mmCIF file of C-alpha atoms and ligand atoms in Angstrom:
data_model
loop_
_atom_site.group_PDB
_atom_site.id
_atom_site.type_symbol
_atom_site.label_atom_id
_atom_site.label_comp_id
_atom_site.label_asym_id
_atom_site.label_seq_id
_atom_site.Cartn_x
_atom_site.Cartn_y
_atom_site.Cartn_z
ATOM 1 C CA MET Z 1 0.000 0.000 0.000
ATOM 2 C CA VAL Z 2 1.291 3.432 -0.862
ATOM 3 C CA VAL Z 3 0.857 5.918 1.941
ATOM 4 C CA LEU Z 4 0.996 9.487 0.746
ATOM 5 C CA ALA Z 5 2.760 11.792 3.184
ATOM 6 C CA ASN Z 6 0.666 14.711 2.010
ATOM 7 C CA PRO Z 7 -2.531 13.415 0.452
ATOM 8 C CA SER Z 8 -4.051 15.882 -1.984
ATOM 9 C CA VAL Z 9 -7.076 17.776 -0.761
ATOM 10 C CA VAL Z 10 -9.359 16.020 -3.220
ATOM 11 C CA ASP Z 11 -8.676 12.762 -1.326
ATOM 12 C CA GLN Z 12 -10.392 14.238 1.705
ATOM 13 C CA ILE Z 13 -13.635 14.935 -0.155
ATOM 14 C CA PRO Z 14 -16.258 12.164 -0.083
ATOM 15 C CA LEU Z 15 -17.434 10.799 -3.428
ATOM 16 C CA LEU Z 16 -20.926 10.460 -4.841
ATOM 17 C CA PRO Z 17 -22.224 8.509 -7.828
ATOM 18 C CA SER Z 18 -22.089 10.705 -10.942
ATOM 19 C CA PRO Z 19 -25.622 11.731 -11.893
ATOM 20 C CA GLY Z 20 -27.018 9.996 -14.968
ATOM 21 C CA HIS Z 21 -29.828 11.052 -17.294
ATOM 22 C CA ARG Z 22 -32.202 8.668 -15.574
ATOM 23 C CA ASP Z 23 -31.761 10.532 -12.274
ATOM 24 C CA THR Z 24 -33.200 13.783 -13.647
ATOM 25 C CA PHE Z 25 -36.149 15.119 -11.679
ATOM 26 C CA ALA Z 26 -38.316 16.134 -14.601
ATOM 27 C CA ALA Z 27 -41.355 16.678 -12.371
ATOM 28 C CA VAL Z 28 -40.022 19.573 -10.240
ATOM 29 C CA PRO Z 29 -43.161 21.425 -9.101
ATOM 30 C CA VAL Z 30 -43.283 24.834 -10.757
ATOM 31 C CA VAL Z 31 -45.009 27.746 -9.024
ATOM 32 C CA ASP Z 32 -45.918 30.720 -11.181
ATOM 33 C CA LEU Z 33 -45.849 33.522 -8.642
ATOM 34 C CA SER Z 34 -47.887 35.801 -10.907
ATOM 35 C CA ARG Z 35 -50.896 33.486 -11.020
ATOM 36 C CA PRO Z 36 -53.817 33.116 -8.614
ATOM 37 C CA GLY Z 37 -53.135 29.386 -8.113
ATOM 38 C CA ALA Z 38 -49.712 30.052 -6.538
ATOM 39 C CA ALA Z 39 -50.813 29.679 -2.901
ATOM 40 C CA ARG Z 40 -52.344 26.246 -3.470
ATOM 41 C CA ALA Z 41 -49.405 25.106 -5.619
ATOM 42 C CA ILE Z 42 -46.883 26.105 -2.928
ATOM 43 C CA VAL Z 43 -48.697 24.171 -0.200
ATOM 44 C CA ASP Z 44 -49.017 21.146 -2.453
ATOM 45 C CA ALA Z 45 -45.296 21.167 -3.344
ATOM 46 C CA CYS Z 46 -44.248 21.653 0.290
ATOM 47 C CA GLU Z 47 -46.348 18.671 1.344
ATOM 48 C CA ARG Z 48 -45.139 16.412 -1.443
ATOM 49 C CA PHE Z 49 -41.466 17.312 -1.759
ATOM 50 C CA GLY Z 50 -40.552 20.293 0.427
ATOM 51 C CA PHE Z 51 -39.207 21.765 -2.767
ATOM 52 C CA PHE Z 52 -40.366 23.782 -5.769
ATOM 53 C CA LYS Z 53 -39.267 26.126 -8.500
ATOM 54 C CA VAL Z 54 -40.537 29.709 -8.733
ATOM 55 C CA ILE Z 55 -41.066 31.434 -12.074
ATOM 56 C CA ASN Z 56 -42.465 34.864 -12.970
ATOM 57 C CA HIS Z 57 -40.985 36.179 -9.736
ATOM 58 C CA GLY Z 58 -40.383 39.688 -11.070
ATOM 59 C CA VAL Z 59 -36.673 39.880 -10.210
ATOM 60 C CA ALA Z 60 -34.757 41.545 -13.051
ATOM 61 C CA THR Z 61 -32.326 39.317 -14.941
ATOM 62 C CA ALA Z 62 -29.783 42.142 -14.713
ATOM 63 C CA THR Z 63 -29.858 41.943 -10.888
ATOM 64 C CA MET Z 64 -29.057 38.224 -10.974
ATOM 65 C CA ASP Z 65 -26.450 38.576 -13.734
ATOM 66 C CA ARG Z 66 -24.622 41.422 -12.029
ATOM 67 C CA ALA Z 67 -24.368 39.536 -8.735
ATOM 68 C CA GLU Z 68 -23.216 36.416 -10.563
ATOM 69 C CA SER Z 69 -20.518 38.135 -12.604
ATOM 70 C CA GLU Z 70 -19.171 39.949 -9.528
ATOM 71 C CA ALA Z 71 -19.093 36.644 -7.631
ATOM 72 C CA VAL Z 72 -17.190 35.009 -10.491
ATOM 73 C CA LYS Z 73 -14.656 37.863 -10.337
ATOM 74 C CA PHE Z 74 -14.293 37.480 -6.579
ATOM 75 C CA PHE Z 75 -13.584 33.757 -6.770
ATOM 76 C CA ALA Z 76 -11.148 34.254 -9.683
ATOM 77 C CA GLN Z 77 -8.780 36.192 -7.409
ATOM 78 C CA ALA Z 78 -5.571 34.697 -6.019
ATOM 79 C CA GLN Z 79 -6.077 32.337 -3.075
ATOM 80 C CA ALA Z 80 -4.103 34.637 -0.750
ATOM 81 C CA VAL Z 81 -6.457 37.519 -1.538
ATOM 82 C CA LYS Z 82 -9.558 35.408 -0.902
ATOM 83 C CA ASP Z 83 -8.111 34.026 2.328
ATOM 84 C CA ARG Z 84 -7.929 37.586 3.624
ATOM 85 C CA ALA Z 85 -11.738 37.596 3.513
ATOM 86 C CA GLY Z 86 -11.795 34.545 5.821
ATOM 87 C CA PRO Z 87 -12.189 32.508 7.853
ATOM 88 C CA ALA Z 88 -15.886 31.751 7.407
ATOM 89 C CA TYR Z 89 -16.263 30.446 10.962
ATOM 90 C CA PRO Z 90 -16.843 32.143 13.292
ATOM 91 C CA PRO Z 91 -19.121 33.675 12.249
ATOM 92 C CA PHE Z 92 -18.955 35.046 8.652
ATOM 93 C CA GLY Z 93 -16.629 35.433 5.664
ATOM 94 C CA TYR Z 94 -14.790 33.403 3.025
ATOM 95 C CA GLY Z 95 -14.345 29.675 3.441
ATOM 96 C CA SER Z 96 -12.920 26.872 1.372
ATOM 97 C CA LYS Z 97 -13.768 23.152 1.537
ATOM 98 C CA ARG Z 98 -14.500 23.069 5.274
ATOM 99 C CA ILE Z 99 -18.221 23.239 6.010
ATOM 100 C CA GLY Z 100 -19.262 23.968 9.577
ATOM 101 C CA LEU Z 101 -17.103 23.220 12.586
ATOM 102 C CA ASN Z 102 -17.159 19.433 12.773
ATOM 103 C CA GLY Z 103 -15.076 18.105 9.913
ATOM 104 C CA ASP Z 104 -17.415 18.189 6.900
ATOM 105 C CA MET Z 105 -15.627 18.807 3.609
ATOM 106 C CA GLY Z 106 -16.887 19.677 0.152
ATOM 107 C CA TRP Z 107 -15.378 20.615 -3.191
ATOM 108 C CA LEU Z 108 -16.335 24.268 -2.955
ATOM 109 C CA GLU Z 109 -15.389 27.710 -1.779
ATOM 110 C CA PHE Z 110 -17.940 30.142 -0.453
ATOM 111 C CA LEU Z 111 -18.881 33.384 1.216
ATOM 112 C CA LEU Z 112 -21.114 33.105 4.251
ATOM 113 C CA LEU Z 113 -22.668 36.488 5.010
ATOM 114 C CA ALA Z 114 -25.093 37.992 7.512
ATOM 115 C CA VAL Z 115 -28.123 39.932 6.329
ATOM 116 C CA ASP Z 116 -29.499 42.769 8.375
ATOM 117 C CA SER Z 117 -32.969 43.921 7.362
ATOM 118 C CA ALA Z 118 -32.775 43.824 3.518
ATOM 119 C CA SER Z 119 -29.026 44.136 2.861
ATOM 120 C CA LEU Z 120 -25.697 42.692 3.935
ATOM 121 C CA SER Z 121 -24.922 43.456 7.554
ATOM 122 C CA ASP Z 122 -22.555 46.405 8.005
ATOM 123 C CA ALA Z 123 -21.028 44.546 10.931
ATOM 124 C CA CYS Z 124 -19.361 42.256 8.411
ATOM 125 C CA THR Z 125 -16.913 44.037 6.103
ATOM 126 C CA VAL Z 126 -16.643 41.089 3.717
ATOM 127 C CA PRO Z 127 -16.796 41.445 0.775
ATOM 128 C CA SER Z 128 -14.829 44.668 0.842
ATOM 129 C CA SER Z 129 -15.238 45.607 -2.844
ATOM 130 C CA ALA Z 130 -17.901 48.324 -3.072
ATOM 131 C CA VAL Z 131 -19.028 47.103 -6.502
ATOM 132 C CA PHE Z 132 -19.442 43.472 -5.385
ATOM 133 C CA ARG Z 133 -21.202 44.595 -2.198
ATOM 134 C CA ALA Z 134 -23.625 46.799 -4.122
ATOM 135 C CA ALA Z 135 -24.415 43.956 -6.530
ATOM 136 C CA LEU Z 136 -25.036 41.541 -3.643
ATOM 137 C CA ASN Z 137 -27.150 44.092 -1.782
ATOM 138 C CA GLU Z 138 -29.362 44.586 -4.816
ATOM 139 C CA TYR Z 139 -29.705 40.812 -5.161
ATOM 140 C CA VAL Z 140 -30.360 40.236 -1.442
ATOM 141 C CA ALA Z 141 -33.122 42.856 -1.353
ATOM 142 C CA ALA Z 142 -34.756 41.209 -4.372
ATOM 143 C CA VAL Z 143 -34.471 37.598 -3.179
ATOM 144 C CA ARG Z 144 -35.724 38.539 0.277
ATOM 145 C CA GLY Z 145 -38.754 40.057 -1.462
ATOM 146 C CA VAL Z 146 -39.332 36.723 -3.211
ATOM 147 C CA ALA Z 147 -39.048 34.864 0.109
ATOM 148 C CA VAL Z 148 -41.592 37.210 1.696
ATOM 149 C CA ARG Z 149 -44.057 36.758 -1.169
ATOM 150 C CA VAL Z 150 -43.622 32.981 -1.034
ATOM 151 C CA LEU Z 151 -44.242 32.956 2.747
ATOM 152 C CA GLU Z 152 -47.324 35.161 2.307
ATOM 153 C CA LYS Z 153 -48.738 32.841 -0.351
ATOM 154 C CA MET Z 154 -47.920 29.908 1.899
ATOM 155 C CA ALA Z 155 -49.917 31.409 4.786
ATOM 156 C CA GLU Z 156 -52.798 32.051 2.367
ATOM 157 C CA GLY Z 157 -52.634 28.473 1.066
ATOM 158 C CA LEU Z 158 -52.549 27.095 4.602
ATOM 159 C CA GLY Z 159 -55.485 29.285 5.561
ATOM 160 C CA ILE Z 160 -53.672 31.052 8.399
ATOM 161 C CA ALA Z 161 -54.209 34.718 9.227
ATOM 162 C CA PRO Z 162 -52.868 37.349 9.094
ATOM 163 C CA VAL Z 163 -51.267 37.093 5.680
ATOM 164 C CA ASP Z 164 -47.851 37.870 7.199
ATOM 165 C CA ALA Z 165 -48.135 35.187 9.918
ATOM 166 C CA LEU Z 166 -45.030 33.457 8.499
ATOM 167 C CA SER Z 167 -43.270 36.253 6.616
ATOM 168 C CA ALA Z 168 -43.230 38.556 9.682
ATOM 169 C CA MET Z 169 -40.865 36.100 11.376
ATOM 170 C CA VAL Z 170 -38.338 36.972 8.680
ATOM 171 C CA THR Z 171 -39.060 40.686 8.213
ATOM 172 C CA GLU Z 172 -39.118 41.607 11.900
ATOM 173 C CA GLN Z 173 -36.121 43.410 13.309
ATOM 174 C CA GLY Z 174 -33.406 41.101 14.532
ATOM 175 C CA SER Z 175 -34.391 38.219 12.258
ATOM 176 C CA ASP Z 176 -31.525 35.839 11.564
ATOM 177 C CA GLN Z 177 -31.078 35.928 7.811
ATOM 178 C CA VAL Z 178 -28.002 34.408 6.174
ATOM 179 C CA PHE Z 179 -26.755 34.681 2.619
ATOM 180 C CA ARG Z 180 -24.369 32.241 1.030
ATOM 181 C CA VAL Z 181 -22.465 32.458 -2.263
ATOM 182 C CA ASN Z 182 -21.117 29.058 -3.295
ATOM 183 C CA HIS Z 183 -18.557 28.370 -6.001
ATOM 184 C CA TYR Z 184 -18.042 24.749 -7.031
ATOM 185 C CA PRO Z 185 -14.993 24.605 -9.301
ATOM 186 C CA PRO Z 186 -14.993 21.766 -11.851
ATOM 187 C CA CYS Z 187 -13.449 18.585 -10.491
ATOM 188 C CA PRO Z 188 -12.073 16.484 -13.367
ATOM 189 C CA ALA Z 189 -10.197 14.013 -11.092
ATOM 190 C CA PHE Z 190 -12.830 11.270 -11.297
ATOM 191 C CA GLN Z 191 -14.019 11.777 -14.869
ATOM 192 C CA GLY Z 192 -15.041 8.512 -16.504
ATOM 193 C CA LEU Z 193 -14.957 6.617 -13.200
ATOM 194 C CA GLY Z 194 -18.688 6.885 -12.475
ATOM 195 C CA CYS Z 195 -18.183 9.030 -9.409
ATOM 196 C CA SER Z 196 -17.841 12.728 -8.637
ATOM 197 C CA ALA Z 197 -16.613 14.824 -5.753
ATOM 198 C CA THR Z 198 -19.207 15.927 -3.225
ATOM 199 C CA GLY Z 199 -19.772 19.650 -3.579
ATOM 200 C CA PHE Z 200 -21.962 20.037 -0.502
ATOM 201 C CA GLY Z 201 -22.938 16.888 1.386
ATOM 202 C CA GLU Z 202 -26.503 15.867 2.108
ATOM 203 C CA HIS Z 203 -28.301 17.924 4.724
ATOM 204 C CA THR Z 204 -31.492 19.738 5.555
ATOM 205 C CA ASP Z 205 -31.532 23.488 6.142
ATOM 206 C CA PRO Z 206 -32.388 24.608 9.682
ATOM 207 C CA GLN Z 207 -34.327 27.795 8.751
ATOM 208 C CA LEU Z 208 -37.912 28.361 7.543
ATOM 209 C CA ILE Z 209 -37.193 28.409 3.825
ATOM 210 C CA SER Z 210 -34.133 28.776 1.600
ATOM 211 C CA VAL Z 211 -34.240 30.463 -1.799
ATOM 212 C CA LEU Z 212 -31.591 29.390 -4.297
ATOM 213 C CA ARG Z 213 -30.490 30.663 -7.666
ATOM 214 C CA SER Z 214 -27.625 29.156 -9.644
ATOM 215 C CA ASN Z 215 -25.865 29.647 -12.946
ATOM 216 C CA GLY Z 216 -26.596 27.162 -15.737
ATOM 217 C CA THR Z 217 -24.529 24.339 -14.201
ATOM 218 C CA SER Z 218 -26.523 21.531 -12.630
ATOM 219 C CA GLY Z 219 -25.443 19.713 -9.478
ATOM 220 C CA LEU Z 220 -28.268 20.184 -6.987
ATOM 221 C CA GLN Z 221 -29.967 16.953 -5.987
ATOM 222 C CA ILE Z 222 -32.894 16.391 -3.665
ATOM 223 C CA ALA Z 223 -33.892 13.249 -1.818
ATOM 224 C CA LEU Z 224 -37.194 11.603 -2.586
ATOM 225 C CA ARG Z 225 -38.879 9.058 -0.335
ATOM 226 C CA ASP Z 226 -36.832 10.148 2.690
ATOM 227 C CA GLY Z 227 -33.488 9.560 1.027
ATOM 228 C CA ALA Z 228 -34.278 6.295 -0.737
ATOM 229 C CA GLN Z 229 -33.733 8.022 -4.088
ATOM 230 C CA TRP Z 230 -31.655 11.018 -5.140
ATOM 231 C CA VAL Z 231 -32.757 13.029 -8.155
ATOM 232 C CA SER Z 232 -30.982 15.822 -10.032
ATOM 233 C CA VAL Z 233 -32.708 19.154 -10.375
ATOM 234 C CA PRO Z 234 -32.270 20.598 -13.892
ATOM 235 C CA SER Z 235 -30.666 24.024 -13.493
ATOM 236 C CA ASP Z 236 -32.570 27.125 -14.514
ATOM 237 C CA ARG Z 237 -30.717 30.401 -14.144
ATOM 238 C CA ASP Z 238 -33.933 32.417 -14.603
ATOM 239 C CA ALA Z 239 -35.799 30.729 -11.753
ATOM 240 C CA PHE Z 240 -35.514 30.442 -7.994
ATOM 241 C CA PHE Z 241 -35.660 27.145 -6.156
ATOM 242 C CA VAL Z 242 -37.238 27.096 -2.729
ATOM 243 C CA ASN Z 243 -36.805 24.428 -0.111
ATOM 244 C CA VAL Z 244 -38.575 23.916 3.189
ATOM 245 C CA GLY Z 245 -36.287 24.039 6.229
ATOM 246 C CA ASP Z 246 -36.513 22.265 9.598
ATOM 247 C CA SER Z 247 -38.229 25.203 11.345
ATOM 248 C CA LEU Z 248 -41.091 25.255 8.854
ATOM 249 C CA GLN Z 249 -41.465 21.499 9.202
ATOM 250 C CA VAL Z 250 -41.983 22.051 12.933
ATOM 251 C CA LEU Z 251 -44.340 25.042 12.501
ATOM 252 C CA THR Z 252 -46.521 22.838 10.290
ATOM 253 C CA ASN Z 253 -46.196 19.862 12.677
ATOM 254 C CA GLY Z 254 -44.566 17.770 9.986
ATOM 255 C CA ARG Z 255 -47.063 18.580 7.223
ATOM 256 C CA PHE Z 256 -44.319 20.286 5.189
ATOM 257 C CA LYS Z 257 -41.119 18.322 4.624
ATOM 258 C CA SER Z 258 -37.678 19.739 5.272
ATOM 259 C CA VAL Z 259 -36.083 18.243 2.194
ATOM 260 C CA LYS Z 260 -32.669 16.618 2.218
ATOM 261 C CA HIS Z 261 -30.475 17.986 -0.549
ATOM 262 C CA ARG Z 262 -26.855 17.956 -1.687
ATOM 263 C CA VAL Z 263 -24.623 19.161 -4.514
ATOM 264 C CA VAL Z 264 -22.514 16.980 -6.805
ATOM 265 C CA THR Z 265 -19.637 18.713 -8.600
ATOM 266 C CA ASN Z 266 -19.420 18.799 -12.358
ATOM 267 C CA SER Z 267 -16.208 17.493 -13.902
ATOM 268 C CA LEU Z 268 -16.048 20.258 -16.526
ATOM 269 C CA LYS Z 269 -18.128 23.279 -15.563
ATOM 270 C CA SER Z 270 -18.119 25.459 -12.482
ATOM 271 C CA ARG Z 271 -21.299 26.092 -10.579
ATOM 272 C CA VAL Z 272 -22.099 29.346 -8.808
ATOM 273 C CA SER Z 273 -25.110 29.529 -6.532
ATOM 274 C CA PHE Z 274 -26.671 32.095 -4.234
ATOM 275 C CA ILE Z 275 -28.778 30.970 -1.316
ATOM 276 C CA TYR Z 276 -30.807 33.192 0.958
ATOM 277 C CA PHE Z 277 -31.738 31.488 4.245
ATOM 278 C CA ALA Z 278 -34.837 32.973 5.840
ATOM 279 C CA GLY Z 279 -34.469 32.543 9.585
ATOM 280 C CA PRO Z 280 -36.436 34.140 12.425
ATOM 281 C CA SER Z 281 -35.038 36.087 15.387
ATOM 282 C CA LEU Z 282 -33.112 34.086 17.978
ATOM 283 C CA ALA Z 283 -35.945 34.477 20.515
ATOM 284 C CA GLN Z 284 -38.644 33.204 18.122
ATOM 285 C CA ARG Z 285 -40.513 30.235 19.543
ATOM 286 C CA ILE Z 286 -40.677 27.392 17.071
ATOM 287 C CA ALA Z 287 -43.719 25.208 17.695
ATOM 288 C CA PRO Z 288 -46.607 23.900 15.587
ATOM 289 C CA LEU Z 289 -49.028 26.715 14.763
ATOM 290 C CA PRO Z 290 -52.313 26.046 16.629
ATOM 291 C CA GLU Z 291 -54.377 26.965 13.536
ATOM 292 C CA LEU Z 292 -52.785 24.098 11.665
ATOM 293 C CA LEU Z 293 -53.432 21.406 14.234
ATOM 294 C CA GLY Z 294 -56.380 19.164 13.582
ATOM 295 C CA GLU Z 295 -58.603 18.164 16.480
ATOM 296 C CA GLY Z 296 -56.704 15.784 18.753
ATOM 297 C CA GLU Z 297 -53.646 15.951 16.510
ATOM 298 C CA GLU Z 298 -50.531 14.929 18.341
ATOM 299 C CA ILE Z 299 -47.774 17.559 18.591
ATOM 300 C CA LEU Z 300 -44.646 15.947 17.220
ATOM 301 C CA TYR Z 301 -41.970 18.292 18.582
ATOM 302 C CA LYS Z 302 -40.771 19.678 21.880
ATOM 303 C CA GLU Z 303 -40.808 23.449 22.034
ATOM 304 C CA PHE Z 304 -37.642 25.383 21.307
ATOM 305 C CA THR Z 305 -36.450 28.799 20.226
ATOM 306 C CA TRP Z 306 -34.600 29.445 16.982
ATOM 307 C CA GLY Z 307 -31.553 30.428 19.052
ATOM 308 C CA GLU Z 308 -31.580 27.042 20.812
ATOM 309 C CA TYR Z 309 -31.989 25.195 17.543
ATOM 310 C CA LYS Z 310 -29.171 27.097 15.883
ATOM 311 C CA LYS Z 311 -26.807 26.493 18.788
ATOM 312 C CA ALA Z 312 -27.577 22.764 18.701
ATOM 313 C CA ALA Z 313 -27.161 22.719 14.892
ATOM 314 C CA TYR Z 314 -23.586 23.971 15.057
ATOM 315 C CA LYS Z 315 -22.680 20.977 17.252
ATOM 316 C CA THR Z 316 -23.876 18.517 14.597
ATOM 317 C CA ARG Z 317 -22.350 17.087 11.457
ATOM 318 C CA LEU Z 318 -23.858 18.273 8.189
ATOM 319 C CA GLY Z 319 -25.753 15.050 7.426
ATOM 320 C CA ASP Z 320 -27.171 14.565 10.936
ATOM 321 C CA ASN Z 321 -30.896 14.578 11.592
ATOM 322 C CA ARG Z 322 -30.976 17.778 13.632
ATOM 323 C CA LEU Z 323 -34.681 17.585 14.411
ATOM 324 C CA ALA Z 324 -34.373 14.150 16.038
ATOM 325 C CA GLN Z 325 -33.383 15.581 19.442
ATOM 326 C CA PHE Z 326 -36.453 17.828 19.400
ATOM 327 C CA GLU Z 327 -38.946 15.093 18.572
ATOM 328 C CA LYS Z 328 -41.357 14.123 21.329
HETATM 329 C C1 GA4 T 401 -26.846 24.280 6.249
HETATM 330 C C2 GA4 T 401 -27.615 25.452 5.617
HETATM 331 C C3 GA4 T 401 -26.762 26.728 5.502
HETATM 332 O O1 GA4 T 401 -25.805 26.591 4.449
HETATM 333 C C4 GA4 T 401 -26.013 27.029 6.823
HETATM 334 C C5 GA4 T 401 -25.084 25.841 7.070
HETATM 335 C C6 GA4 T 401 -24.175 25.920 8.294
HETATM 336 C C7 GA4 T 401 -22.817 26.486 7.920
HETATM 337 O O2 GA4 T 401 -22.262 26.227 6.856
HETATM 338 O O3 GA4 T 401 -22.289 27.207 8.773
HETATM 339 C C8 GA4 T 401 -24.136 24.496 8.898
HETATM 340 C C9 GA4 T 401 -25.298 23.723 8.202
HETATM 341 C C10 GA4 T 401 -26.089 24.793 7.479
HETATM 342 C C11 GA4 T 401 -26.167 22.935 9.200
HETATM 343 C C12 GA4 T 401 -25.387 22.254 10.357
HETATM 344 C C13 GA4 T 401 -24.122 23.031 10.757
HETATM 345 C C14 GA4 T 401 -24.315 24.492 10.406
HETATM 346 C C15 GA4 T 401 -22.847 23.712 8.776
HETATM 347 C C16 GA4 T 401 -23.012 22.650 9.807
HETATM 348 C C17 GA4 T 401 -22.358 21.504 9.830
HETATM 349 C C18 GA4 T 401 -25.334 28.387 6.762
HETATM 350 C C19 GA4 T 401 -26.936 26.861 7.976
HETATM 351 O O4 GA4 T 401 -27.576 27.714 8.532
HETATM 352 O O5 GA4 T 401 -26.951 25.538 8.385
#
């Protein structure tokens, strides 16, 4: 056996089966945000998959393109320059390959950023380029608007009043919103071997919802039937993809599914994605909404605050079932 004194970084990244054509999720639920049926369609998709695609969202293509091209420029800089914007933990900034604090690794580099109200938090000076910051701020304001509209439609579809019952958790002062820019460079090392490097390992998101937009490179996969099958989501740079997070699963007492997802790297093309994580304030109580409980329906979760959940989440590994310790 050959023992390498200094194994290359790619050896530390777990592998996944390369996606094939048969794994394509052709039936991604599509919600047209401009149509009256949107509320019903969102609820249906959240119950079935915890995942859907949003079209006719009203965000200008130029806003998305500008943010993307500035992100590409940022990641094209020399490693030493990017490292000056790090480390990502704690609590915000540039990171590479290490995800979280407990040893998870992926074939990516990223910016993890705090959002305050509708723009990047001034408390975090990364990214320092005024042009990149302005482009991200414009994008963040727009994507947050999409998240708010989705949460309003969701409340309408669930029949809960007032219309901002869910969205207010995200728009109120002190809400814990996070923005992530991910860059997955191509990884040709395993080309032709039937496997690919893990970009971002399987996990569920802890927040209420996450809103993702990527360039034209595929790689996102979601789990169907509780992880029994992984399907690839065809990329669409003009759309947003929304997934249900753990907190929304609890608020709906399990009616909506916090969907497991992951990213597989492409051997030839780089993938750039933006994800806005809509979280509530640290003090927000997360418990099934009484209006949604049927008569005699059993409450599935112990009560907790978002702050408690977040603290517990940072002690876990990426792929852990974080809700398990809060189940009754
Ligand atoms: C997953 C969703 C978001 O990307 C994130 C991630 C966070 C991080 O990268 O710091 C976590 C992960 C995410 C869940 C468990 C913990 C925390 C890495 C990790 C191992 C920003 C988030 O909020 O939770």
